[in-house]
XYZ file of C-alpha atoms in Angstrom:
438
model
C 29.767 -32.289 -5.911
C 26.759 -29.734 -3.435
C 24.152 -31.813 -2.042
C 20.023 -30.210 -3.563
C 19.726 -29.267 0.065
C 23.285 -27.557 0.242
C 22.052 -26.390 -3.690
C 18.722 -25.072 -1.906
C 20.240 -23.606 0.707
C 22.871 -21.318 -1.480
C 19.928 -20.047 -3.793
C 18.060 -16.956 -3.873
C 15.315 -16.067 -2.051
C 12.304 -13.903 -2.719
C 11.634 -11.563 0.402
C 8.162 -11.249 1.748
C 9.074 -7.802 3.733
C 7.596 -4.946 6.606
C 6.157 -1.298 6.377
C 6.381 1.171 9.440
C 3.212 3.281 8.841
C 4.950 6.827 10.712
C 3.334 9.447 10.950
C 5.834 11.134 9.462
C 5.146 9.167 6.287
C 4.146 10.189 2.971
C 0.129 9.679 2.240
C -1.434 6.687 -0.268
C -0.521 6.428 -3.126
C 1.918 9.367 -2.916
C 4.192 7.048 -1.405
C 6.833 4.995 -3.269
C 7.190 3.105 0.078
C 3.032 2.210 0.046
C 3.272 0.965 -3.721
C 6.967 -1.249 -2.703
C 5.101 -2.645 -0.607
C 1.599 -3.204 -1.911
C 3.560 -4.964 -5.034
C 5.995 -7.023 -2.881
C 3.078 -8.164 0.250
C -0.226 -7.638 -2.388
C -1.908 -5.844 0.750
C -4.116 -2.961 -0.930
C -2.866 0.923 -0.810
C -5.121 2.297 1.679
C -5.576 5.884 1.019
C -5.106 7.885 4.055
C -2.152 6.150 6.000
C 1.360 7.356 6.045
C 2.873 4.922 4.854
C 6.899 5.749 6.097
C 9.324 3.139 5.522
C 10.620 -0.110 4.241
C 12.338 -2.424 6.077
C 14.120 -5.150 4.169
C 16.332 -7.299 7.030
C 16.049 -9.363 9.776
C 15.476 -6.726 13.052
C 12.407 -8.174 14.210
C 10.887 -4.929 14.734
C 10.214 -5.295 11.106
C 11.231 -8.816 9.937
C 11.385 -10.179 6.931
C 9.862 -13.922 5.375
C 11.421 -16.293 3.095
C 8.270 -17.070 0.273
C 8.000 -20.396 -0.426
C 8.520 -21.248 -4.110
C 8.004 -24.547 -6.372
C 10.712 -25.832 -7.991
C 11.891 -27.493 -11.037
C 14.582 -29.610 -11.021
C 16.006 -27.285 -8.570
C 15.742 -23.903 -11.120
C 13.576 -21.716 -9.305
C 11.297 -20.346 -11.970
C 9.409 -16.987 -9.710
C 6.526 -16.899 -11.139
C 4.263 -18.891 -9.143
C 4.754 -17.750 -5.201
C 3.236 -18.539 -1.860
C 2.582 -15.502 0.011
C 1.436 -16.472 3.174
C 0.172 -13.994 6.436
C 3.172 -16.668 8.229
C 6.424 -17.959 7.220
C 9.734 -18.677 8.120
C 11.206 -15.252 9.312
C 15.077 -14.287 7.208
C 16.169 -14.567 10.670
C 15.104 -18.434 11.383
C 16.797 -19.223 8.239
C 19.547 -17.741 8.224
C 19.570 -19.019 11.718
C 19.365 -22.770 11.027
C 21.747 -21.412 7.593
C 24.017 -19.677 8.858
C 26.244 -20.512 5.783
C 24.489 -18.104 3.681
C 25.628 -15.570 5.242
C 29.878 -16.153 4.100
C 32.126 -17.614 7.031
C 33.617 -13.493 7.896
C 30.712 -12.683 8.000
C 29.268 -14.957 10.994
C 33.205 -15.276 13.031
C 32.525 -11.243 12.927
C 28.609 -10.511 13.521
C 27.494 -14.240 14.137
C 24.018 -15.869 12.736
C 22.620 -12.785 11.598
C 22.825 -10.095 9.354
C 24.264 -7.633 9.644
C 23.127 -5.153 7.992
C 19.007 -3.485 7.558
C 17.848 -1.564 4.248
C 14.935 0.514 4.147
C 13.247 2.649 1.671
C 12.145 6.024 3.264
C 9.240 7.907 2.127
C 9.387 11.669 3.575
C 6.087 14.239 3.525
C 7.325 16.224 6.792
C 10.099 16.447 9.438
C 11.797 12.745 11.268
C 12.567 13.767 14.863
C 15.647 15.963 15.656
C 17.780 12.476 16.743
C 20.692 10.518 17.046
C 22.116 6.761 16.699
C 23.973 5.660 19.984
C 27.746 3.976 19.680
C 28.030 0.295 20.928
C 28.806 0.958 24.538
C 26.138 3.640 25.049
C 23.308 1.775 23.103
C 23.736 -1.721 25.120
C 24.231 0.505 28.801
C 20.594 2.550 26.507
C 19.264 -1.255 25.735
C 19.696 -2.713 29.485
C 18.812 0.358 31.843
C 15.260 0.722 28.412
C 14.768 -2.438 26.702
C 10.824 -0.664 25.814
C 12.356 2.038 24.005
C 15.553 1.083 23.068
C 15.401 -2.548 21.368
C 18.446 -3.749 20.993
C 22.251 -3.171 21.808
C 23.752 -2.177 18.944
C 25.041 0.846 17.363
C 23.234 2.523 13.979
C 25.731 3.818 11.510
C 23.710 4.160 8.720
C 23.684 5.924 5.145
C 20.831 7.981 2.629
C 21.052 7.700 -0.966
C 18.518 10.094 -2.525
C 15.715 8.354 -4.458
C 14.947 12.322 -5.030
C 15.772 15.386 -4.505
C 16.092 15.112 -0.546
C 16.193 17.493 2.071
C 18.082 17.049 5.571
C 19.245 18.518 8.667
C 22.913 17.420 9.407
C 25.509 17.976 12.140
C 26.655 21.188 13.192
C 27.483 24.189 11.227
C 30.608 25.584 11.467
C 31.753 28.299 14.147
C 32.219 31.771 11.919
C 28.686 29.987 10.851
C 27.524 29.226 14.277
C 28.849 32.846 15.598
C 26.489 34.436 12.430
C 23.693 32.809 13.851
C 24.105 34.011 17.398
C 24.592 37.696 16.049
C 21.758 37.792 13.102
C 19.320 35.122 15.261
C 18.167 37.360 18.198
C 15.558 34.903 19.166
C 18.488 32.020 19.808
C 21.035 34.215 21.440
C 17.633 35.438 24.258
C 16.413 32.028 24.936
C 20.605 29.996 25.493
C 21.017 33.843 27.532
C 23.921 36.265 26.930
C 25.932 34.712 29.576
C 26.183 31.370 26.896
C 26.103 33.638 22.804
C 29.162 35.610 24.330
C 30.914 32.506 25.120
C 30.399 31.429 21.464
C 31.167 34.868 19.782
C 34.637 34.948 22.191
C 35.856 31.508 21.531
C 38.185 31.084 18.183
C 39.712 28.117 16.352
C 42.971 28.425 17.855
C 41.354 28.008 21.208
C 41.536 24.236 20.088
C 38.531 21.483 18.853
C 37.870 20.499 22.599
C 37.570 24.432 23.909
C 35.323 24.655 20.278
C 33.050 21.818 21.334
C 32.935 22.487 24.684
C 31.146 26.020 23.933
C 28.746 24.427 21.296
C 27.663 21.952 23.535
C 26.399 24.297 26.651
C 25.499 26.525 24.385
C 23.068 23.609 22.318
C 22.306 21.941 25.892
C 20.870 24.997 27.050
C 18.192 26.037 23.833
C 17.237 22.011 24.265
C 16.851 22.573 27.664
C 14.685 25.497 27.629
C 10.976 25.474 28.721
C 7.562 25.096 26.767
C 7.121 29.109 27.296
C 10.497 30.553 26.599
C 10.455 28.226 22.989
C 6.961 29.846 22.401
C 7.641 32.750 23.226
C 11.084 32.445 20.740
C 9.168 31.636 18.305
C 6.116 33.594 18.103
C 8.949 36.512 18.122
C 10.890 34.283 15.136
C 7.579 33.726 12.536
C 6.877 38.113 13.404
C 9.647 39.235 13.124
C 10.801 36.553 9.640
C 6.942 37.326 8.018
C 8.466 41.552 8.202
C 11.571 40.662 6.614
C 10.018 39.042 4.190
C 8.525 42.187 2.873
C 11.649 43.761 1.634
C 14.340 40.657 1.024
C 14.152 36.953 -0.153
C 14.466 34.755 2.830
C 17.435 32.791 2.917
C 16.786 28.670 2.566
C 17.389 27.959 6.291
C 14.140 30.833 7.270
C 12.014 29.233 5.021
C 13.014 26.270 6.453
C 12.591 27.047 9.714
C 8.841 28.340 9.327
C 8.119 25.679 7.191
C 9.227 22.943 10.300
C 6.491 25.776 13.029
C 4.059 24.429 10.350
C 4.930 21.002 11.366
C 5.818 20.835 14.396
C 4.723 24.192 16.104
C 6.415 25.747 19.599
C 8.959 23.023 19.259
C 12.717 23.755 19.945
C 13.724 21.919 17.050
C 12.503 24.691 15.062
C 14.885 27.102 16.703
C 17.740 24.052 16.849
C 17.695 24.159 13.098
C 19.534 26.555 12.826
C 22.648 25.596 14.304
C 22.770 22.648 12.261
C 24.175 22.066 8.420
C 21.239 22.022 5.984
C 22.222 18.992 3.401
C 19.768 18.884 -0.645
C 20.728 15.454 -2.133
C 20.433 15.062 -5.529
C 18.934 11.649 -7.010
C 22.190 9.239 -6.865
C 24.167 11.426 -3.957
C 24.355 9.722 -0.780
C 24.908 10.827 3.003
C 26.228 8.852 5.903
C 26.494 9.299 9.752
C 28.207 8.190 12.214
C 27.203 6.928 15.629
C 25.690 9.863 18.165
C 25.933 12.475 14.958
C 23.450 14.525 15.605
C 20.778 14.777 12.014
C 16.426 14.646 11.061
C 15.673 13.773 7.763
C 13.141 16.695 6.043
C 11.622 15.172 3.177
C 11.716 13.321 -0.442
C 12.294 9.286 -0.896
C 15.712 7.258 0.016
C 16.977 4.109 0.576
C 18.661 3.923 3.939
C 21.687 1.096 5.403
C 22.882 0.880 8.557
C 23.876 -1.247 10.984
C 20.826 -3.803 12.310
C 19.677 -1.672 14.906
C 16.281 0.580 15.420
C 17.469 2.800 18.780
C 17.054 6.294 18.344
C 17.673 9.394 21.143
C 15.329 12.451 20.243
C 15.139 15.667 21.761
C 12.945 17.268 18.397
C 10.593 17.970 15.491
C 8.619 15.104 17.381
C 5.736 14.124 19.249
C 7.548 11.464 20.707
C 8.752 10.966 24.217
C 12.305 12.539 23.728
C 16.221 12.477 25.949
C 17.876 15.422 25.758
C 19.719 14.947 28.229
C 21.318 11.242 27.393
C 21.363 13.319 23.032
C 23.286 16.255 24.566
C 25.736 13.852 26.294
C 26.426 11.689 23.832
C 26.404 13.829 20.584
C 30.314 14.382 19.206
C 29.770 17.417 17.682
C 31.623 17.757 14.964
C 31.401 20.469 12.979
C 31.401 21.128 9.570
C 29.507 19.559 5.987
C 29.312 15.980 6.411
C 30.213 14.283 2.906
C 28.499 13.728 -0.410
C 29.235 10.577 -1.493
C 28.518 9.987 -5.506
C 29.220 6.316 -6.168
C 31.961 4.858 -7.318
C 31.633 3.043 -11.143
C 31.972 0.136 -10.970
C 30.396 -0.551 -14.833
C 28.181 1.785 -17.386
C 24.822 1.173 -15.298
C 26.572 0.372 -11.798
C 27.373 2.794 -9.082
C 28.758 1.033 -5.454
C 28.454 3.705 -2.470
C 30.711 3.203 0.059
C 30.889 4.136 3.592
C 33.348 4.293 6.109
C 31.505 1.488 8.119
C 31.640 -2.242 8.093
C 28.296 -3.369 8.297
C 27.081 -1.914 5.120
C 27.126 -0.519 1.743
C 24.942 -0.018 -0.765
C 24.803 -0.664 -5.380
C 22.965 1.780 -7.692
C 22.112 0.228 -10.473
C 19.959 1.455 -13.368
C 19.253 -0.251 -16.492
C 18.465 0.994 -20.032
C 16.238 -0.962 -21.867
C 18.405 -3.995 -23.492
C 20.811 -3.736 -21.127
C 22.717 -6.219 -18.895
C 24.688 -5.614 -15.634
C 26.138 -8.479 -13.216
C 27.386 -8.368 -9.481
C 29.981 -10.627 -8.510
C 30.155 -12.887 -6.221
C 30.526 -11.568 -2.926
C 32.230 -13.522 0.559
C 29.143 -11.968 2.209
C 25.429 -12.099 2.087
C 23.321 -9.748 -0.107
C 20.365 -8.268 -0.397
C 18.429 -5.764 -3.945
C 15.337 -4.773 -4.118
C 13.823 -3.850 -7.561
C 12.883 0.230 -7.595
C 10.985 0.430 -10.561
C 10.768 -2.071 -14.346
C 11.588 -5.304 -14.739
C 13.643 -7.940 -15.926
C 15.217 -11.073 -15.779
C 17.963 -12.223 -12.605
C 20.478 -15.359 -13.290
C 22.457 -16.910 -11.224
C 23.259 -20.614 -10.528
C 20.688 -22.358 -9.598
C 18.454 -19.430 -9.836
C 16.672 -18.294 -13.090
C 13.367 -15.395 -12.192
C 12.001 -12.546 -13.485
C 11.463 -9.653 -11.397
C 9.815 -6.918 -11.366
C 9.378 -3.671 -9.676
C 8.470 -4.955 -5.495
C 10.392 -7.645 -5.510
C 12.970 -7.817 -2.856
C 15.516 -10.837 -2.593
C 18.461 -12.712 -0.339
C 21.339 -14.033 -2.795
C 23.801 -15.795 0.004
C 27.123 -15.431 0.582
C 29.160 -16.678 -3.236
C 26.498 -15.694 -5.888
C 27.049 -14.329 -9.377
C 24.081 -12.644 -9.651
C 23.635 -11.332 -13.786
C 20.324 -8.958 -13.693
C 19.081 -8.594 -18.051
C 15.724 -6.192 -18.644
C 13.837 -5.315 -21.895
C 12.554 -2.148 -19.731
C 14.310 0.106 -17.754
C 14.899 -1.253 -14.246
C 16.491 0.588 -11.432
C 17.493 -2.346 -8.725
C 19.618 -1.435 -5.517
C 22.067 -4.033 -3.169
C 23.072 -3.893 -0.041
C 25.346 -5.631 1.221
C 28.302 -5.605 3.887
C 31.276 -3.516 2.626
C 33.727 -5.133 0.715
C 36.308 -3.125 1.857
C 35.584 -4.928 5.336
C 36.507 -8.634 2.853
C 39.396 -6.233 1.406
C 40.297 -5.741 5.402
C 40.004 -9.286 7.210
């Protein structure tokens, strides 16, 4: 029989989570992140403030805290919550109770949650960026711990809540040749020598040769002086304005003009021609491995990643840039990225399985009067209620859940959710393929 202390450790816990007010976030009540944070923490939304990211997990940059609860015969009612300014961080609580993660998780990653769960509200483009692999992250953290906060890699996945747009990875070689021919400003900035190398190389030359040429032209472009960039963008704007009088601009051309308004005289505007322009519908997901270049543009999404906050930036940002590091670390993989549609688990739930051990995400959209079961997993899970209200049932917990609630479920916890209204709930957990493989 399980002791009272052990049973208490095994029950579901509500969390109070952190918000990030980066300047690219949506403003005030327009931000889904703002509404979520306000409901979760009972803090009023500030009207003119950007609300960019809502963090759920154990990273020190945006920690979550365990909410104290009153109990009734060991069952948490869920209504009598005490939200305090301090409290025990989820990381500290897990360190004291590592068994809640599951044995295989502790064996692989130690007494820390291996994933970080987020909600993003994007009003304008994030920086052109990539996240270092494990080896590079360790080196950068040692050299510049003030900038690179941890030594972990950061593969990630974005699951669209609304229509969502991003730049992701490099376009194909044929598309790149079209850019060099048809966007004279790019050819002018990189110079004829590099432009001609792109036009002369072919896929028959081999993948490594093509990658080397792509790296050369991208590095040359990103290393251009501010004066050269400013002149090129001025020419680009004039040319596209004239073109718009006689034809419909392409989606990419319209995008670069929008980016130029957000980040005037920024090389990232010109560089956007080299990247895939991805548009996700709600319920579609995009995953990004280490050292893969991307920039989120607009919309709201659920995001999950390995527990890290390492970012190397090189454009579309007022922040510090590491052009040399970024250009040297990228995979230079070309072609349109895979879009995940999710695998149906039941009529209401789809699972998104990226090729990373650290995480998977379930999306559950319950209509009025429906119920869904999340079977016990060998690792811990975090649930976030994005819309509506319902009841969560486990062997040691029965409580009302509603929009803004975030809950930590220990390993081996069967969770059932019922609802009398529409309910949107998302779950992050360790990738189930990790347990199958091990």
